[in-house]
Short mmCIF file of C-alpha atoms in Angstrom, two decimals:
data_model
loop_
_atom_site.label_atom_id
_atom_site.label_comp_id
_atom_site.label_asym_id
_atom_site.label_seq_id
_atom_site.Cartn_x
_atom_site.Cartn_y
_atom_site.Cartn_z
CA UNK G 7 133.21 114.26 80.39
CA UNK G 8 132.46 110.54 80.00
CA UNK G 9 129.36 110.90 82.19
CA UNK G 10 128.11 113.84 80.11
CA UNK G 11 128.61 111.86 76.89
CA UNK G 12 126.71 108.94 78.39
CA UNK G 13 123.81 111.22 79.36
CA UNK G 14 123.58 112.60 75.82
CA UNK G 15 123.72 109.15 74.25
CA UNK G 16 121.06 107.68 76.54
CA UNK G 17 121.14 104.39 78.35
CA UNK G 18 120.06 101.96 75.65
CA UNK G 19 120.16 103.89 72.42
CA UNK G 20 116.51 104.88 72.88
CA UNK G 21 114.96 108.08 71.65
CA UNK G 22 115.13 110.97 74.09
CA UNK G 23 111.59 112.23 74.50
CA UNK G 24 112.48 114.88 77.09
CA UNK G 25 115.78 116.73 77.41
CA UNK G 26 116.24 119.28 80.20
CA UNK G 27 119.46 121.29 79.82
CA UNK G 28 120.91 123.62 82.44
CA UNK G 29 117.48 124.70 83.77
CA UNK G 30 117.60 127.54 86.29
CA UNK G 31 114.75 129.23 88.15
CA UNK G 32 114.97 132.05 90.68
CA UNK G 33 112.30 133.70 92.78
CA UNK G 34 113.90 136.95 93.85
CA UNK G 35 116.97 135.91 95.80
CA UNK G 36 115.85 132.28 96.13
CA UNK G 37 117.41 129.79 93.73
CA UNK G 38 114.79 127.10 93.12
CA UNK G 39 116.65 125.29 90.32
CA UNK G 40 120.34 125.66 89.64
CA UNK G 41 121.56 124.33 86.28
CA UNK G 42 119.57 121.08 86.28
CA UNK G 43 120.11 118.74 83.30
CA UNK G 44 118.72 115.26 82.61
CA UNK G 45 116.92 113.29 79.93
CA UNK G 46 114.04 110.84 79.78
CA UNK G 47 113.84 108.26 77.01
CA UNK G 48 110.60 107.31 75.31
CA UNK G 49 109.02 104.38 77.12
CA UNK G 50 110.77 104.99 80.43
CA UNK G 51 109.34 105.44 83.89
CA UNK G 52 111.58 108.06 85.48
CA UNK G 53 111.44 109.11 89.13
CA UNK G 54 112.31 112.60 90.35
CA UNK G 55 113.15 112.57 94.05
CA UNK G 56 114.53 114.90 96.70
CA UNK G 57 113.71 116.38 100.12
CA UNK G 58 111.03 119.05 100.50
CA UNK G 59 112.19 122.25 98.84
CA UNK G 60 114.53 120.44 96.43
CA UNK G 61 112.84 122.00 93.38
CA UNK G 62 110.86 119.03 92.07
CA UNK G 63 107.47 120.71 91.69
CA UNK G 64 109.15 123.87 90.37
CA UNK G 65 110.65 121.74 87.61
CA UNK G 66 107.24 120.22 86.85
CA UNK G 67 105.74 123.70 86.70
CA UNK G 68 108.38 124.72 84.17
CA UNK G 69 107.66 121.67 82.02
CA UNK G 70 103.94 122.55 82.21
CA UNK G 71 104.82 126.17 81.32
CA UNK G 72 103.19 127.44 84.52
CA UNK G 73 106.57 128.95 85.49
CA UNK G 74 109.12 130.70 83.32
CA UNK G 75 112.76 129.62 83.46
CA UNK G 76 115.56 132.12 84.05
CA UNK G 77 117.98 129.99 82.08
CA UNK G 78 118.44 126.75 80.20
CA UNK G 79 116.37 124.92 77.62
CA UNK G 80 113.93 122.03 77.33
CA UNK G 81 113.39 119.84 74.29
CA UNK G 82 110.27 117.71 74.06
CA UNK G 83 109.94 115.20 71.23
CA UNK G 84 112.59 117.12 69.31
CA UNK G 85 110.89 120.51 69.72
CA UNK G 86 111.84 123.48 71.93
CA UNK G 87 109.30 123.51 74.77
CA UNK G 88 109.88 126.80 76.55
CA UNK G 89 108.47 128.88 73.69
CA UNK G 90 105.21 126.92 73.58
CA UNK G 91 102.21 128.79 75.10
CA UNK G 92 100.94 127.05 78.22
CA UNK G 93 97.50 126.45 76.71
CA UNK G 94 99.13 124.34 73.98
CA UNK G 95 101.01 122.00 76.31
CA UNK G 96 98.28 119.34 76.51
CA UNK G 97 97.82 119.29 72.73
CA UNK G 98 101.59 119.00 72.31
CA UNK G 99 101.51 115.73 74.25
CA UNK G 100 102.18 116.45 77.93
CA UNK G 101 99.63 115.44 80.57
CA UNK G 102 99.85 116.14 84.28
CA UNK G 103 98.36 115.47 87.68
CA UNK G 104 98.87 117.71 90.73
CA UNK G 105 99.71 117.22 94.40
CA UNK G 106 96.20 118.30 95.36
CA UNK G 107 93.42 117.01 93.14
CA UNK G 108 91.71 119.74 91.12
CA UNK G 109 88.51 118.12 89.90
CA UNK G 110 85.01 119.42 89.20
CA UNK G 111 83.38 118.21 92.41
CA UNK G 112 79.75 118.32 91.25
CA UNK G 113 80.43 116.62 87.94
CA UNK G 114 80.46 112.86 87.53
CA UNK G 115 83.58 110.74 87.21
CA UNK G 116 82.89 110.27 83.48
CA UNK G 117 82.33 113.97 82.83
CA UNK G 118 85.56 114.89 84.62
CA UNK G 119 87.47 112.48 82.39
CA UNK G 120 85.72 113.87 79.29
CA UNK G 121 86.98 117.36 80.16
CA UNK G 122 90.55 116.15 79.71
CA UNK G 123 89.76 115.18 76.12
CA UNK G 124 89.05 118.77 75.08
CA UNK G 125 92.47 119.33 73.50
CA UNK G 126 91.83 116.40 71.12
CA UNK G 127 88.52 117.73 69.79
CA UNK G 128 88.18 120.03 66.78
CA UNK G 129 84.60 121.32 66.83
CA UNK G 130 84.17 124.96 67.72
CA UNK G 131 81.44 127.13 69.18
CA UNK G 132 79.50 127.56 65.93
CA UNK G 133 79.49 123.88 64.96
CA UNK G 134 78.38 122.95 68.47
CA UNK G 135 75.64 125.59 68.43
CA UNK G 136 74.37 124.26 65.10
CA UNK G 137 74.75 120.64 66.24
CA UNK G 138 76.45 119.62 63.02
CA UNK G 139 76.75 115.89 62.34
CA UNK G 140 80.48 115.80 63.02
CA UNK G 141 79.89 117.24 66.50
CA UNK G 142 77.78 114.26 67.49
CA UNK G 143 80.34 111.83 66.09
CA UNK G 144 83.12 113.57 67.97
CA UNK G 145 81.13 113.53 71.21
CA UNK G 146 80.53 109.78 70.85
CA UNK G 147 84.27 109.20 70.40
CA UNK G 148 84.97 111.35 73.45
CA UNK G 149 82.52 109.40 75.61
CA UNK G 150 83.88 106.09 74.35
CA UNK G 151 87.47 107.06 75.18
CA UNK G 152 86.45 108.40 78.60
CA UNK G 153 84.67 105.13 79.42
CA UNK G 154 87.74 103.15 78.35
CA UNK G 155 89.89 105.15 80.76
CA UNK G 156 87.36 104.95 83.61
CA UNK G 157 87.54 101.18 83.15
CA UNK G 158 91.34 101.32 82.98
CA UNK G 159 91.56 102.93 86.42
CA UNK G 160 88.95 100.57 87.85
CA UNK G 161 86.05 102.97 88.40
CA UNK G 162 83.39 101.55 86.05
CA UNK G 163 80.81 101.18 88.81
CA UNK G 164 81.27 104.83 89.79
CA UNK G 165 81.26 106.41 86.33
CA UNK G 166 78.07 108.39 86.99
CA UNK G 167 78.88 109.27 90.61
CA UNK G 168 79.71 112.90 91.48
CA UNK G 169 83.39 113.22 92.31
CA UNK G 170 82.60 114.95 95.62
CA UNK G 171 81.05 111.69 96.88
CA UNK G 172 84.27 109.71 96.36
CA UNK G 173 87.03 109.10 98.91
CA UNK G 174 90.36 110.77 98.24
CA UNK G 175 92.18 107.72 96.75
CA UNK G 176 89.43 107.32 94.14
CA UNK G 177 89.53 111.03 93.35
CA UNK G 178 93.24 110.57 92.63
CA UNK G 179 92.34 107.87 90.10
CA UNK G 180 89.81 110.18 88.45
CA UNK G 181 92.47 112.86 88.07
CA UNK G 182 94.83 110.29 86.60
CA UNK G 183 92.20 109.17 84.08
CA UNK G 184 91.56 112.80 83.14
CA UNK G 185 95.27 113.33 82.48
CA UNK G 186 95.35 110.17 80.35
CA UNK G 187 92.35 111.27 78.29
CA UNK G 188 94.46 113.78 76.35
CA UNK G 189 96.56 110.83 75.06
CA UNK G 190 99.86 112.34 76.24
CA UNK G 191 103.26 111.13 75.10
CA UNK G 192 104.66 112.20 78.48
CA UNK G 193 102.68 111.90 81.71
CA UNK G 194 103.84 114.00 84.67
CA UNK G 195 102.68 112.60 88.01
CA UNK G 196 103.13 114.95 90.97
CA UNK G 197 103.15 112.91 94.20
CA UNK G 198 100.55 110.36 93.04
CA UNK G 199 100.97 108.26 96.21
CA UNK G 200 100.28 111.12 98.63
CA UNK G 201 97.49 110.18 101.05
CA UNK G 202 97.40 106.50 99.98
CA UNK G 203 97.84 103.52 102.29
CA UNK G 204 100.25 100.65 101.67
CA UNK G 205 97.78 98.55 99.67
CA UNK G 206 96.70 101.55 97.57
CA UNK G 207 100.35 102.40 96.82
CA UNK G 208 100.87 98.87 95.53
CA UNK G 209 97.84 99.21 93.27
CA UNK G 210 99.14 102.56 92.04
CA UNK G 211 102.52 101.06 91.18
CA UNK G 212 100.88 98.39 89.03
CA UNK G 213 98.70 101.03 87.38
CA UNK G 214 101.71 103.21 86.48
CA UNK G 215 103.43 100.20 84.91
CA UNK G 216 100.25 99.50 82.93
CA UNK G 217 100.23 103.09 81.70
CA UNK G 218 103.73 102.59 80.32
CA UNK G 219 103.25 99.05 79.02
CA UNK G 220 99.64 99.03 77.79
CA UNK G 221 99.13 102.68 76.86
CA UNK G 222 102.76 103.08 75.77
CA UNK G 223 103.27 106.39 77.52
CA UNK G 224 106.44 107.76 79.08
CA UNK G 225 106.11 108.65 82.77
CA UNK G 226 107.99 111.16 84.91
CA UNK G 227 106.89 111.16 88.53
CA UNK G 228 107.72 113.25 91.57
CA UNK G 229 107.30 111.12 94.67
CA UNK G 230 108.40 110.91 98.31
CA UNK G 231 107.36 107.26 98.63
CA UNK G 232 110.79 105.75 98.01
CA UNK G 233 109.73 102.11 97.79
CA UNK G 234 107.29 103.02 95.01
CA UNK G 235 109.84 105.05 93.06
CA UNK G 236 112.61 102.49 93.35
CA UNK G 237 110.37 99.55 92.45
CA UNK G 238 108.84 100.94 89.23
CA UNK G 239 111.40 103.41 87.84
CA UNK G 240 113.85 102.66 85.04
CA UNK G 241 115.90 105.68 86.09
CA UNK G 242 115.89 108.11 89.00
CA UNK G 243 117.01 111.75 89.17
CA UNK G 244 117.73 113.19 92.62
CA UNK G 245 117.61 116.90 93.44
CA UNK G 246 118.67 118.78 96.56
CA UNK G 247 118.50 122.56 97.08
CA UNK G 248 117.75 123.00 93.39
CA UNK G 249 120.77 121.04 92.15
CA UNK G 250 120.96 117.59 90.59
CA UNK G 251 122.97 115.35 92.88
CA UNK G 252 122.44 111.96 91.22
CA UNK G 253 121.10 110.48 87.98
CA UNK G 254 121.04 106.76 87.20
CA UNK G 255 119.36 103.46 87.89
CA UNK G 256 117.42 103.05 91.16
CA UNK G 257 120.26 100.99 92.65
CA UNK G 258 122.88 103.57 91.64
CA UNK G 259 120.90 106.49 93.06
CA UNK G 260 119.95 104.62 96.24
CA UNK G 261 123.64 104.05 97.02
CA UNK G 262 124.85 107.52 95.98
CA UNK G 263 126.63 109.30 98.89
CA UNK G 264 124.98 112.67 98.14
CA UNK G 265 121.52 111.09 98.14
CA UNK G 266 122.19 109.34 101.45
CA UNK G 267 123.46 112.60 102.91
CA UNK G 268 120.42 114.56 101.64
CA UNK G 269 117.96 112.14 103.22
CA UNK G 270 119.80 111.00 106.32
CA UNK G 271 122.06 113.97 107.03
CA UNK G 272 125.20 111.83 107.07
CA UNK G 273 127.68 110.71 104.48
CA UNK G 274 127.68 107.12 103.23
#
């Protein structure tokens, strides 16, 4: 009971931006998520960890409204999330990257980032066809913001380069910049360190901290790279076989017997 009250209150009296309550997802007879509950406070970097098949990406897909939940509720910024149409998620304030980059290969870095700004524009088909004055002003603001984010992820020199010509780690940065271009309140990062070497992971960790500190965004990341998660996260939630097995600070979760058992196959 005391633990549940602590979870509801939060860790430092901060505002809960995301509240997942008793989320359950089933695919036929397979239970992907089984009554998962946790919260993320505004301004936190939160890590979501667990072995393969634990339900991490399923949970992300529910938050993105790509999957429907069989039970439970989600509150985002004080609003029920699970009734929001999936095409409204970006405008609501949730941005996301994916395990496998999904960029427009023939388009430039800058144009890919501009695409992510679409949910923040207001001009429609007719105003664009007529090239009204406000369309040009809006396009200039879009380009300016895209260039700011290309600079933020360190790709200024490659802004006009087709994405297909870039190595995988740089493509990951382009996808990150595209997710940031919608100015999300909550950024969901799905295995951002996958395919990166040790030096690139270190750069990524600093970049994620900058996203929180300089852009003032809340971050929830799914990641198998434990040193990255434990070094940058304010809190960590651990899943195994669709159930939450630990929720706390990195040190608390690292030492939790169920987490040790899930990763090492032995009790603490």
